XYZ file of N, CA and C in Angstrom:
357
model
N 103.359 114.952 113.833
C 104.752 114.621 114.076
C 105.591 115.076 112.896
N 106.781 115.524 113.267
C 107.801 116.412 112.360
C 108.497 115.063 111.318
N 108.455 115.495 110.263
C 109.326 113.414 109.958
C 110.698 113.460 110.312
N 111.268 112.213 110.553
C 112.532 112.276 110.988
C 112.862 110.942 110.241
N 114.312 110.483 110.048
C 114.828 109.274 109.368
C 115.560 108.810 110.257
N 115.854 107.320 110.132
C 116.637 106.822 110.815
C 117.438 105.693 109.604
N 118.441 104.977 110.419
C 119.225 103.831 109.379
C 119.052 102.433 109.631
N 119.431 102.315 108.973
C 119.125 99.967 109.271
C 120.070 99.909 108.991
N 120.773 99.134 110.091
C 121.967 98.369 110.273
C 121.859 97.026 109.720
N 122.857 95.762 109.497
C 123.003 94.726 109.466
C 123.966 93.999 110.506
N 123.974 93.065 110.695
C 124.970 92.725 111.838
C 126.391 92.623 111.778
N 126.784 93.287 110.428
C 127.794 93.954 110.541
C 128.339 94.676 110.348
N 127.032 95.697 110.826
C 127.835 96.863 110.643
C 127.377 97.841 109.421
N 127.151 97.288 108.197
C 126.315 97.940 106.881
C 125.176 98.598 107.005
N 125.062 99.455 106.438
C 124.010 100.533 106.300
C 123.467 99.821 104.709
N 122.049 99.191 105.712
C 121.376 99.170 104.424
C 120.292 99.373 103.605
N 119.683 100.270 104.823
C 118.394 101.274 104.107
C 118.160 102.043 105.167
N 118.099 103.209 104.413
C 117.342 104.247 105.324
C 115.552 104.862 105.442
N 115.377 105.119 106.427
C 113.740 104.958 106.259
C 113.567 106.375 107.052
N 112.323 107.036 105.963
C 111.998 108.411 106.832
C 110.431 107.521 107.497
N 110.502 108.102 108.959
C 109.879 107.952 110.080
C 108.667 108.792 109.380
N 107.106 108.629 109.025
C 106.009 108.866 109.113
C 105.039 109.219 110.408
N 105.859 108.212 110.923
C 104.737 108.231 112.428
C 104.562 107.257 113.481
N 104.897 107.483 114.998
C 104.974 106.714 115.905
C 103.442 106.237 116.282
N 103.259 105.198 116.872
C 101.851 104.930 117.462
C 102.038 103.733 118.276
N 101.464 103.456 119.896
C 101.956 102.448 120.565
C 103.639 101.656 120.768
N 104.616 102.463 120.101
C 105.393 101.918 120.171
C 105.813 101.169 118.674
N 105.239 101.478 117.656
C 105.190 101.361 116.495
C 106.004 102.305 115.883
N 106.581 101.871 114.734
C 107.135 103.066 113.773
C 106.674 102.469 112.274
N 106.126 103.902 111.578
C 105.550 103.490 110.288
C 106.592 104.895 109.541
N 107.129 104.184 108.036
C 107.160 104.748 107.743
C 107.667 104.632 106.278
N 108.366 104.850 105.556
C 108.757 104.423 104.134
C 110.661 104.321 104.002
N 110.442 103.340 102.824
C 112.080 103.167 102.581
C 112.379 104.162 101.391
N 113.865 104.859 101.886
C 114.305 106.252 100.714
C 115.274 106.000 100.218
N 116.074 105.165 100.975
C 117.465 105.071 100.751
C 117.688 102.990 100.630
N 117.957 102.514 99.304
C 118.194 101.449 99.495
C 119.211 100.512 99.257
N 119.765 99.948 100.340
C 121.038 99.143 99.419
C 120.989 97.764 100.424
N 119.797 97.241 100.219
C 119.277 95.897 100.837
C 120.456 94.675 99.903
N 121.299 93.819 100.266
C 121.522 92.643 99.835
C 120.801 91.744 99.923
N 120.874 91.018 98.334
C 120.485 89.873 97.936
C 119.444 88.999 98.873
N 120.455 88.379 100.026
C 119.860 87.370 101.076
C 119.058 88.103 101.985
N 119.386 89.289 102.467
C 118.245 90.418 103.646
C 117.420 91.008 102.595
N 117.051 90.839 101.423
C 116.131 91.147 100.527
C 115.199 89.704 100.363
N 115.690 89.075 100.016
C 114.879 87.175 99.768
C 114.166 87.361 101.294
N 114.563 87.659 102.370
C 113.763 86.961 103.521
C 113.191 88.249 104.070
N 113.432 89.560 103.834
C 112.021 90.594 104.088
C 110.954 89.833 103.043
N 111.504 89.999 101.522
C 110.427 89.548 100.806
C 109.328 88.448 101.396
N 109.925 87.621 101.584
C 109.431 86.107 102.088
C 108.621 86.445 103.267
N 108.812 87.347 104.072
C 108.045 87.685 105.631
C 107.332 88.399 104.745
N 107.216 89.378 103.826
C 105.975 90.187 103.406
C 104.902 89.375 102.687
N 105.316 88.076 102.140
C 104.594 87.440 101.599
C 103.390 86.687 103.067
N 104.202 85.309 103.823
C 104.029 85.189 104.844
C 102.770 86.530 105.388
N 103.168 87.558 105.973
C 102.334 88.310 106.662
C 101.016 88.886 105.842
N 101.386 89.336 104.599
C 100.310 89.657 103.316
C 99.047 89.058 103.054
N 99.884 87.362 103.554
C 99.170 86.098 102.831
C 98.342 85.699 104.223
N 98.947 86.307 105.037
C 98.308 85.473 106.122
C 98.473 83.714 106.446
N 99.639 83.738 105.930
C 100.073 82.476 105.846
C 101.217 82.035 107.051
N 99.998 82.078 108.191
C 100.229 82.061 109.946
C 101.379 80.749 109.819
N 101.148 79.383 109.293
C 101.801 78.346 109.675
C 103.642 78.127 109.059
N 103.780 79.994 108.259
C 105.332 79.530 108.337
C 105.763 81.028 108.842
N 105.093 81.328 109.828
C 105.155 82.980 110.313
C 106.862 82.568 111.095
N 106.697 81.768 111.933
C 107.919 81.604 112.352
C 109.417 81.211 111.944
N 109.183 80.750 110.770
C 110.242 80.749 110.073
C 110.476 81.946 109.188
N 109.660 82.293 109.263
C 109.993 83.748 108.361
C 110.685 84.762 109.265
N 109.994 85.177 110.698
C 110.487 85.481 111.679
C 112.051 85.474 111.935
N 112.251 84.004 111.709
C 113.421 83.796 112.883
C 114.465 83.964 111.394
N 114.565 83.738 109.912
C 114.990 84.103 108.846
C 115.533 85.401 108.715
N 114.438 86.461 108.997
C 114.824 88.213 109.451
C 115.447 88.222 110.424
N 115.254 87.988 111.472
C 115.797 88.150 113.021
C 117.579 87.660 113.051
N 117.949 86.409 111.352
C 119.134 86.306 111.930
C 119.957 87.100 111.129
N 119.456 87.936 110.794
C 120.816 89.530 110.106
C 121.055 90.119 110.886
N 120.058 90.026 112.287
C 120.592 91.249 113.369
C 120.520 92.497 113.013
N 119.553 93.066 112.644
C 118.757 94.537 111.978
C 119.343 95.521 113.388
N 119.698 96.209 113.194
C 119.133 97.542 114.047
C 119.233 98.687 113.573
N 118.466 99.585 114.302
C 118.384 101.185 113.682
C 118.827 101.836 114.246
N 119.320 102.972 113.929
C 120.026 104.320 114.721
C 119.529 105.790 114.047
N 118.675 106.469 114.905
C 118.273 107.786 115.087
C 119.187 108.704 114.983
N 120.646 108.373 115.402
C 121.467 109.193 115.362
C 123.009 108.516 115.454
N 123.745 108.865 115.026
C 125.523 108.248 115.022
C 125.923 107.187 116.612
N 125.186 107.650 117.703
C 125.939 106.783 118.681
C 125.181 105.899 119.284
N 123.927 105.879 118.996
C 123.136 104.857 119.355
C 122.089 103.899 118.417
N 122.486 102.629 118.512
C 121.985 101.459 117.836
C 120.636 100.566 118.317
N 119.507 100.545 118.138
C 118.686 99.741 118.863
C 118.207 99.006 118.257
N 117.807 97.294 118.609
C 117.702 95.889 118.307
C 116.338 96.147 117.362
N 116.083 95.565 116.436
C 114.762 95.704 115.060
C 113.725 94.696 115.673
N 112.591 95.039 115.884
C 111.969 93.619 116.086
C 110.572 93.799 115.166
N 110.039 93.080 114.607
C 108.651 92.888 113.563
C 108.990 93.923 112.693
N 110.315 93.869 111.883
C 110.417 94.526 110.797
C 109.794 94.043 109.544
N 108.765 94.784 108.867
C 108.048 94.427 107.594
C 108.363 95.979 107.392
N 108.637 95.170 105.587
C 109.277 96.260 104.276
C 108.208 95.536 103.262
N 107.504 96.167 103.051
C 106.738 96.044 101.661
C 107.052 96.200 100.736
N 106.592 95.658 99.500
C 107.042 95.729 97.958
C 107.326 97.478 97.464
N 106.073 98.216 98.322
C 106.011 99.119 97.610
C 106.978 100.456 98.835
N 107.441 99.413 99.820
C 109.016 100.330 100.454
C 107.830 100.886 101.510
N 106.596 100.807 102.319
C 106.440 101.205 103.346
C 106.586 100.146 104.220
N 107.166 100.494 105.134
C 107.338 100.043 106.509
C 106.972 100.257 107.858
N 107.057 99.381 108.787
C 106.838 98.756 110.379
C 108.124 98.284 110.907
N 108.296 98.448 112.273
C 109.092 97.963 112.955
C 109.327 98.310 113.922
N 109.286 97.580 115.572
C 109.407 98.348 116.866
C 110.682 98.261 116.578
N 111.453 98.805 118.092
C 112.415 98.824 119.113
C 112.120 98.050 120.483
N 111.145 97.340 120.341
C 111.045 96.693 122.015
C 109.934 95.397 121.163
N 110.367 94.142 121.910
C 109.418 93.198 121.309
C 107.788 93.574 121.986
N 107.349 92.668 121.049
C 105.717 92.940 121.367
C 105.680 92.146 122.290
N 104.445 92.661 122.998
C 104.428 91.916 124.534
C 103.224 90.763 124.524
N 103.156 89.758 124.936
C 102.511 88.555 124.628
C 100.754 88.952 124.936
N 100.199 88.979 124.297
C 98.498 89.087 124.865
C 97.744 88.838 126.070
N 97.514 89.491 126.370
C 96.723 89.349 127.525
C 95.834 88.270 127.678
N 95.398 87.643 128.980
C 94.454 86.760 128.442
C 93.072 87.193 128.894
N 92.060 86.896 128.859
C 90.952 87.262 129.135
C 89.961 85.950 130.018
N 90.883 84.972 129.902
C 89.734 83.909 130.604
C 90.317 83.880 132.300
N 89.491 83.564 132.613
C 89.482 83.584 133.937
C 90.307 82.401 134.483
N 91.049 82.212 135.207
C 91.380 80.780 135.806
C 90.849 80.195 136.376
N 90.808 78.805 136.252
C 90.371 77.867 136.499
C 88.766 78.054 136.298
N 88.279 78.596 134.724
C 87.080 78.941 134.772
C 86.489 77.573 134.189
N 85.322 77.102 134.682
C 84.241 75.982 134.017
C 83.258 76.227 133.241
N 82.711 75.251 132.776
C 81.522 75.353 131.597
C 80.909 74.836 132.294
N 79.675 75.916 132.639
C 78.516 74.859 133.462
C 77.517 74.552 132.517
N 77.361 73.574 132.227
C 75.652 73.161 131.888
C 74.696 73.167 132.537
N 73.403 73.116 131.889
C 72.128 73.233 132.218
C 70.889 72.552 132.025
């Protein structure tokens, strides 16, 4: 894949980092931060989700979550179109993740209404 960059929006409107695109996969985008002019508070709560996700520290995943989610991130590929950020992680060392479409809930694998038979 050719690299390409895109921008991070804030919800209003600010350009506040730009990221060259590495590489798509499933609906994934990986790639690194080049351009940065993250504020203060959308800096404290990427940080805080990289910790959270790093740490594996599942029981405050959702507050970390919903912390990012309320800047209202989006990216734009190009000047006229904006699309919604979802599982944005920015690492210390500026590589990044982040769809355009939420992740879709797991499949399940058990059967319904399956029993445990004993023997």
């Amino acid at each position: 894949m050719e690299n390409s960059s895109c921008s991070l929006f804030d919800s209003k409107g600010h350009r506040v980092a730009s990221i060259e695109i590495q590489g798509i996969e499933q609906e994934w985008y990986y790639g690194r931060v080049v351009n940065d002019a993250i504020p203060d508070d959308l800096r404290r709560d990427l940080e805080w989700y990289d910790e959270v996700a790093t740490n594996q520290m599942l029981s405050y995943l959702d507050d970390a979550v919903h912390n990012v989610e309320q800047h209202g991130l989006t990216v734009s590929f190009s000047e006229d179109t904006r699309h919604r950020v979802y599982s944005l992680h920015i690492g210390r060392a500026g590589e990044t993740t982040f769809r355009m479409t939420p992740v879709p809930p797991p499949n399940s694998n058990r059967a319904e209404g399956a029993t445990i038979l004993s023997g």
